[in-house]
PDB file of C-alpha atoms and ligand atoms in Angstrom:
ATOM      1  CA  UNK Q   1      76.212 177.394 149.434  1.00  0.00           C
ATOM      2  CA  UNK Q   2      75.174 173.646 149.279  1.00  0.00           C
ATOM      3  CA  UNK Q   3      73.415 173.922 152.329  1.00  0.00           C
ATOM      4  CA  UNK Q   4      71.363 176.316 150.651  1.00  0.00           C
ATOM      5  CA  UNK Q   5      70.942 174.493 147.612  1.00  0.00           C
ATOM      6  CA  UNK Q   6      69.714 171.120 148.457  1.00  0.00           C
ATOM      7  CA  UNK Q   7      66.495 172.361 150.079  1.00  0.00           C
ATOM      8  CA  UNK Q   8      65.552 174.269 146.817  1.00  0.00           C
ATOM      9  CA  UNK Q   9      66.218 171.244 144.340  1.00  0.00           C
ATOM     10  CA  UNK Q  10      64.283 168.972 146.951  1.00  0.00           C
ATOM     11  CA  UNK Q  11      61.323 171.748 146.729  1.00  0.00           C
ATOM     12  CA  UNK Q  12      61.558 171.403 142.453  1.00  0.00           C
ATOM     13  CA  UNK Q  13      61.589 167.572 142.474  1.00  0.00           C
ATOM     14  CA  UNK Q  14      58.494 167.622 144.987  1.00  0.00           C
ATOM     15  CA  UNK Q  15      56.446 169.935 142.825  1.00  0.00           C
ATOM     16  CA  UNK Q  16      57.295 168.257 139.442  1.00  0.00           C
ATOM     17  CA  UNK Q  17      57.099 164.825 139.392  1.00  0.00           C
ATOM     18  CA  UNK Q  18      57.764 164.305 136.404  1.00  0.00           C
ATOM     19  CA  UNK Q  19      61.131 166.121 136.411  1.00  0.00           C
ATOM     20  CA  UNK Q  20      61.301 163.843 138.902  1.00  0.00           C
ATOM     21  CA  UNK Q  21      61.697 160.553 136.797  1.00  0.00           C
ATOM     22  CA  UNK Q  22      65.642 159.762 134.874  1.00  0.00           C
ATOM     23  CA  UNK Q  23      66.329 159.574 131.639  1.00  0.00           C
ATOM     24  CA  UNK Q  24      67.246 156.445 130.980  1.00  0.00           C
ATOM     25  CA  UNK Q  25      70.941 155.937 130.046  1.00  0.00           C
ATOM     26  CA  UNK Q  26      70.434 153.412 127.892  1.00  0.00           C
ATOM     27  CA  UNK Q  27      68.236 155.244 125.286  1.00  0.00           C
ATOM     28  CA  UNK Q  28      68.834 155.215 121.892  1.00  0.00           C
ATOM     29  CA  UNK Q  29      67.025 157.676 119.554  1.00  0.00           C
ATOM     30  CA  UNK Q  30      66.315 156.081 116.108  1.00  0.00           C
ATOM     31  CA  UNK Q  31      63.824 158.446 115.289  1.00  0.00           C
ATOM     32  CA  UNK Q  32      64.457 162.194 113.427  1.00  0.00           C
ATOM     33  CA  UNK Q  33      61.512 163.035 115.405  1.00  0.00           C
ATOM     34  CA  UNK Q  34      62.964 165.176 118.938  1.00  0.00           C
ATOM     35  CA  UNK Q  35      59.968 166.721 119.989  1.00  0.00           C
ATOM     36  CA  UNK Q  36      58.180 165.287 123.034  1.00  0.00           C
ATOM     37  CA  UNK Q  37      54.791 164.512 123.277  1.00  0.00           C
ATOM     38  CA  UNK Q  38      51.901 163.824 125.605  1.00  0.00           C
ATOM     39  CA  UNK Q  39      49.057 161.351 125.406  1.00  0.00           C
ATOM     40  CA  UNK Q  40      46.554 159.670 127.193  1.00  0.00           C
ATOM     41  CA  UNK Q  41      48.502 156.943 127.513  1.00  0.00           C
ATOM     42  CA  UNK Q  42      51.435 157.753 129.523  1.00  0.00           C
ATOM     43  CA  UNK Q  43      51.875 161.529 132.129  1.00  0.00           C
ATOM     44  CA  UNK Q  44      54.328 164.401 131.043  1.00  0.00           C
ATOM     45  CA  UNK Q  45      55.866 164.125 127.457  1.00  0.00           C
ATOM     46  CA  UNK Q  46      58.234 161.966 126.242  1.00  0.00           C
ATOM     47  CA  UNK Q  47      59.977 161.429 123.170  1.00  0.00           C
ATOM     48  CA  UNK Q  48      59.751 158.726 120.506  1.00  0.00           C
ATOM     49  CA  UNK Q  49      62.664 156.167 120.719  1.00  0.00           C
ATOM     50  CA  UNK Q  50      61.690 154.523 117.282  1.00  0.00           C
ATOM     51  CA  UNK Q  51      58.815 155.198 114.981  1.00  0.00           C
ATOM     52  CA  UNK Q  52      56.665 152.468 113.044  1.00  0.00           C
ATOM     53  CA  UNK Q  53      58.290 150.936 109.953  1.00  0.00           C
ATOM     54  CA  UNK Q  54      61.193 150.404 108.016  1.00  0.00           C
ATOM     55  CA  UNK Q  55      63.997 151.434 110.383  1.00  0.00           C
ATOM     56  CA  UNK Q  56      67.330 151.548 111.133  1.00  0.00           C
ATOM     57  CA  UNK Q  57      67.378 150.545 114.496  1.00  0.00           C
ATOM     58  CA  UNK Q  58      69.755 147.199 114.039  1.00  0.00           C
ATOM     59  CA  UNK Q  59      66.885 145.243 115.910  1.00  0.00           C
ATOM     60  CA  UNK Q  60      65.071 143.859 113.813  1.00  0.00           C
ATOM     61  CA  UNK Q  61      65.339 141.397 111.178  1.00  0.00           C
ATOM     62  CA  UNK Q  62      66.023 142.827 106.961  1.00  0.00           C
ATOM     63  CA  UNK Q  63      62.358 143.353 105.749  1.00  0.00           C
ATOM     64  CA  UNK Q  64      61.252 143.031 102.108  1.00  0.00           C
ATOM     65  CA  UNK Q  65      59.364 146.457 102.134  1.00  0.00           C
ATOM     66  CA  UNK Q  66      62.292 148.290 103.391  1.00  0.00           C
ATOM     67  CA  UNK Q  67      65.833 148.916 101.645  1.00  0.00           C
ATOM     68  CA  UNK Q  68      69.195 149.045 102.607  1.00  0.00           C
ATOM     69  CA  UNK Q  69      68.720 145.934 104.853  1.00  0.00           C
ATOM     70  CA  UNK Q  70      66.595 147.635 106.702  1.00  0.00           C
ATOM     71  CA  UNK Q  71      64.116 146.255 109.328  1.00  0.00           C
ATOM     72  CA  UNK Q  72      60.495 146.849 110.382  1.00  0.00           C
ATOM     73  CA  UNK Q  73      59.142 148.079 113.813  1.00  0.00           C
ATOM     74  CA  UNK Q  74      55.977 146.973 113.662  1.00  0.00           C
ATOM     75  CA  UNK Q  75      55.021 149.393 116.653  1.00  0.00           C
ATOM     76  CA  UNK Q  76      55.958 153.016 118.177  1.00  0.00           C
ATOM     77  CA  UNK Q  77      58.513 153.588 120.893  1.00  0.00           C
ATOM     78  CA  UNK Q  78      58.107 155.796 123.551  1.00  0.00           C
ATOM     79  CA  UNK Q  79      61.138 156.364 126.058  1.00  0.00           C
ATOM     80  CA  UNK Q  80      60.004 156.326 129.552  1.00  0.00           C
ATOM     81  CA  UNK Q  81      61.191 156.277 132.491  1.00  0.00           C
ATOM     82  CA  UNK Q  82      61.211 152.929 134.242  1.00  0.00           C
ATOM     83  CA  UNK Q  83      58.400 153.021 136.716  1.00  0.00           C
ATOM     84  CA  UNK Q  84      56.320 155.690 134.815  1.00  0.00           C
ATOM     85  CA  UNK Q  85      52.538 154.677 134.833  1.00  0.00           C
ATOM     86  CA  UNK Q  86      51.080 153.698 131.644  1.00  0.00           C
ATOM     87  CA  UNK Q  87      47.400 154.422 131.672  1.00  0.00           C
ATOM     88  CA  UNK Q  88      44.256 153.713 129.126  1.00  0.00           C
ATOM     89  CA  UNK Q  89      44.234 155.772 126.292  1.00  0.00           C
ATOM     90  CA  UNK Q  90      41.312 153.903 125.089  1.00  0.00           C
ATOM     91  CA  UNK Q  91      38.465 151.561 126.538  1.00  0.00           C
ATOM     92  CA  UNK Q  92      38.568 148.010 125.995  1.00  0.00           C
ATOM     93  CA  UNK Q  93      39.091 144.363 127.677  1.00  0.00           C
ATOM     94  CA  UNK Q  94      42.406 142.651 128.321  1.00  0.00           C
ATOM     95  CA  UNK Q  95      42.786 139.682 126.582  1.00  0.00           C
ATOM     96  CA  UNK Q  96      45.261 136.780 126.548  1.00  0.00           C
ATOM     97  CA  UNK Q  97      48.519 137.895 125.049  1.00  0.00           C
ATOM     98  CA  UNK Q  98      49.843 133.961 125.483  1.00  0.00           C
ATOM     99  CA  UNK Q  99      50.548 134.539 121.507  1.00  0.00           C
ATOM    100  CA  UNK Q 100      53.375 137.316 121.736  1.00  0.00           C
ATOM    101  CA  UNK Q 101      57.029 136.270 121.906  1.00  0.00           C
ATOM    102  CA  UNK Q 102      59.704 137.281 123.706  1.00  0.00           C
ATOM    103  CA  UNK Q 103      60.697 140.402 122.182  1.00  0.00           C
ATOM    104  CA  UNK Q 104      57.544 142.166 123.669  1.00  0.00           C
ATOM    105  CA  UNK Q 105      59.106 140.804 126.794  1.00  0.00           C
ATOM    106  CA  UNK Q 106      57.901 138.625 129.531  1.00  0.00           C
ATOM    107  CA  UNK Q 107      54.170 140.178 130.166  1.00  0.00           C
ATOM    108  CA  UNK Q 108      52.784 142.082 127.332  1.00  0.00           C
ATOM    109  CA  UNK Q 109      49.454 143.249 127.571  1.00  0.00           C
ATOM    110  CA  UNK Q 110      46.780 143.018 124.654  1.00  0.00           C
ATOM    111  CA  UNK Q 111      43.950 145.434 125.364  1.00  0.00           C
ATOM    112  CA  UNK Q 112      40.731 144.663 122.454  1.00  0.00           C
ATOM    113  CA  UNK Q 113      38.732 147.265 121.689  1.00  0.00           C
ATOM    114  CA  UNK Q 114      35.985 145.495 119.968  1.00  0.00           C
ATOM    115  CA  UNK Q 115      34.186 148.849 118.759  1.00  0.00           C
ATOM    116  CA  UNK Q 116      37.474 149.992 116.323  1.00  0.00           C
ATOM    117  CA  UNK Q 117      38.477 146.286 116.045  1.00  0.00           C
ATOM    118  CA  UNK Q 118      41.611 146.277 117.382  1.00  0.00           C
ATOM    119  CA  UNK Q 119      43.935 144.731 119.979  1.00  0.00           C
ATOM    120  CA  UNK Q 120      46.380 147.401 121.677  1.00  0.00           C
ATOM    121  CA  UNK Q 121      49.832 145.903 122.793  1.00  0.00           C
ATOM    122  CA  UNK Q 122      51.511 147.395 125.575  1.00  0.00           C
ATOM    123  CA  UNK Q 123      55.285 145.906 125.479  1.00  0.00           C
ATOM    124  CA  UNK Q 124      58.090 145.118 127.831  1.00  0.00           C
ATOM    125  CA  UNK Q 125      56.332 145.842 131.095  1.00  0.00           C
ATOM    126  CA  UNK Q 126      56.908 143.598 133.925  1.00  0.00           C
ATOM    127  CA  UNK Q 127      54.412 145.238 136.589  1.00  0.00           C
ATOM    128  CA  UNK Q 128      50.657 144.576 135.291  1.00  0.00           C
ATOM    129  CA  UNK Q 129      48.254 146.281 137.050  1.00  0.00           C
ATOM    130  CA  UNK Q 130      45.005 144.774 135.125  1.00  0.00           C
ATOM    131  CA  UNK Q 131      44.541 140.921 134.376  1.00  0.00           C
ATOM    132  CA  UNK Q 132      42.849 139.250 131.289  1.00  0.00           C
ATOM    133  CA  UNK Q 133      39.320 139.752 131.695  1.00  0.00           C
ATOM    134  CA  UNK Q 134      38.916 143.170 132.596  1.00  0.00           C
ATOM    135  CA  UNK Q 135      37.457 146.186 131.190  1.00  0.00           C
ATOM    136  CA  UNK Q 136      39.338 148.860 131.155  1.00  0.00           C
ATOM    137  CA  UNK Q 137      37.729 152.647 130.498  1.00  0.00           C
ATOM    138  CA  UNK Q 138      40.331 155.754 129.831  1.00  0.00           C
ATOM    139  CA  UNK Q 139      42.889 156.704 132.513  1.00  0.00           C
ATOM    140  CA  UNK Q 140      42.347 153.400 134.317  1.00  0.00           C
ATOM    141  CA  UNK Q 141      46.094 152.002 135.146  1.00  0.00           C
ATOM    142  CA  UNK Q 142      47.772 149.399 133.533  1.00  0.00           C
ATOM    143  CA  UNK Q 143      51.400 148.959 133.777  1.00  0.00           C
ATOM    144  CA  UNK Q 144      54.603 150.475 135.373  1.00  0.00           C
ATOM    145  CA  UNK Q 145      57.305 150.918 132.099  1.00  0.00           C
ATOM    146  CA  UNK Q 146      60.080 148.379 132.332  1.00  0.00           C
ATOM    147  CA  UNK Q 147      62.887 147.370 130.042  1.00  0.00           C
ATOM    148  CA  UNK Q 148      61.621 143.771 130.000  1.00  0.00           C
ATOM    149  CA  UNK Q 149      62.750 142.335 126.432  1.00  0.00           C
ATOM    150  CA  UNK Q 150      64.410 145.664 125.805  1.00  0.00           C
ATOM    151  CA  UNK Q 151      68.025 145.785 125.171  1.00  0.00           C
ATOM    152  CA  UNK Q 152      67.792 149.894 125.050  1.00  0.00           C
ATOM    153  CA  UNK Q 153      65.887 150.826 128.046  1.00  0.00           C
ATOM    154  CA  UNK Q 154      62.671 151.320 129.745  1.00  0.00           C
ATOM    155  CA  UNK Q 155      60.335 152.660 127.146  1.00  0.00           C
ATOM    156  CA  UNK Q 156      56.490 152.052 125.865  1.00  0.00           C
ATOM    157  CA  UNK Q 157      56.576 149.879 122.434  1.00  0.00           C
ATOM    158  CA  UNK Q 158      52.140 150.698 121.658  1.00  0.00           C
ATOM    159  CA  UNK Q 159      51.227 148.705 118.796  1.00  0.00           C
ATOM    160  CA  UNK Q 160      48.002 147.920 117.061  1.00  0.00           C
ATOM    161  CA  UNK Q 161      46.751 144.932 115.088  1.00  0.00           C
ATOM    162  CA  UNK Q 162      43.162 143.959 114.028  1.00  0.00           C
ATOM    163  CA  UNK Q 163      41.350 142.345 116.739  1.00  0.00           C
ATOM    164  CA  UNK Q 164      42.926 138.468 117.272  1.00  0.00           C
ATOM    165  CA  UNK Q 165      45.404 139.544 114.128  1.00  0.00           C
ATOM    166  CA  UNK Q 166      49.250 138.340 114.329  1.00  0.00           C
ATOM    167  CA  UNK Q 167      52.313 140.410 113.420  1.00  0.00           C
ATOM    168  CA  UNK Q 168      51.303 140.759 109.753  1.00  0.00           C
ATOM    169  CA  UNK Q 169      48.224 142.660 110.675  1.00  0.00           C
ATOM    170  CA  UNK Q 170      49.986 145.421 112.632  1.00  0.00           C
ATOM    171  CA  UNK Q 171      49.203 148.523 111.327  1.00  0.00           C
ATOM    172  CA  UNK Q 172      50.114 152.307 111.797  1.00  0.00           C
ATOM    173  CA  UNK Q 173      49.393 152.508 115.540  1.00  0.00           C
ATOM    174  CA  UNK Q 174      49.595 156.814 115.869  1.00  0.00           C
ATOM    175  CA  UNK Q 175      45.846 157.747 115.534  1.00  0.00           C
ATOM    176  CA  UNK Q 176      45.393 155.547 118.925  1.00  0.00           C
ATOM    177  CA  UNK Q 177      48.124 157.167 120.702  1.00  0.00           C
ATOM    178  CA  UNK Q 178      46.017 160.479 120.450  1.00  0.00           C
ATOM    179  CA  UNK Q 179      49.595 162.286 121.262  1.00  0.00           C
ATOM    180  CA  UNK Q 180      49.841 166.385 121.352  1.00  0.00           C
ATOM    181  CA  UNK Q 181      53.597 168.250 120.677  1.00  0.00           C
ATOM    182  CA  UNK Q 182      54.160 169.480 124.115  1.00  0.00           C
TER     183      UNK Q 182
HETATM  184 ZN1   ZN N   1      59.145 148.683 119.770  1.00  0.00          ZN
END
């Protein structure tokens, strides 16, 4: 019987990479939101880990505009699997993300779309595949998911801010996700 089996699951992980890639074990689902969605930004269809604002995800420092001691998540998480390619959604130009701090882990990447005004942070990924300077167009490469700065696992934290803005001028980042309910 197992002789028998293992070829066929080794034929279904072949033709599906994406079944493929683990769940992370270390997920923690602070959104209400279970259904799992594509976008340009990432292949196959993932769920979201934590949405943007107040939350209850014990991360994050008490915020004024939320109650209950309640934090803010200034961005959107996305769990995926470590290693999963995150790709362009957008055009734009990597610029310098020297200004980030650690909890967007040790390489963020800041990609400025000039025409919408807006820098695009990619968090906790430790394999860049782009460096400052260059353009980027949709579907071009830039990252391998990592848990870098990420106590709960390999996921996608996408933010947006106005162009050279700081935390305060982070603002609802799902119209540039451009994700679809699978
Ligand atoms: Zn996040």
């Amino acid at each position: 019987m197992m002789r028998m089996l293992g070829p066929v699951v080794a034929l279904l992980l072949s033709a599906s990479p994406v079944a493929a890639a683990e769940a992370d074990p270390r997920w923690v689902f602070y959104s209400r939101d279970t259904t799992a969605y594509t976008s340009p930004w990432y292949p196959g269809a993932h769920r979201t880990m934590i949405g943007y604002g107040c939350t209850r995800a014990p991360y994050y420092p008490p915020d004024g505009r939320c109650g209950g001691g309640h934090g803010f998540h200034h961005g959107i998480d996305v769990a995926l699997p470590c290693g999963t390619p995150i790709r362009a959604g957008r055009r734009g130009r990597v610029v310098s993300s020297a200004a980030y701090g650690p909890a967007y882990g040790v390489r963020p990447l800041v990609i400025r779309n000039q025409r919408l005004g807006v820098d695009i942070l990619i968090a906790h990924a430790r394999t860049l595949l782009v460096e400052v300077g260059d353009r980027v167009g949709r579907g071009t490469t830039l990252a391998l998911a990592s848990d870098s700065g990420a106590p709960d696992g390999c996921h996608l934290h996408f933010e947006v801010r106005d162009a050279g803005g700081g935390l305060d001028d982070a603002r609802r980042p799902l119209a540039l996700l451009d994700r679809e309910p699978a």
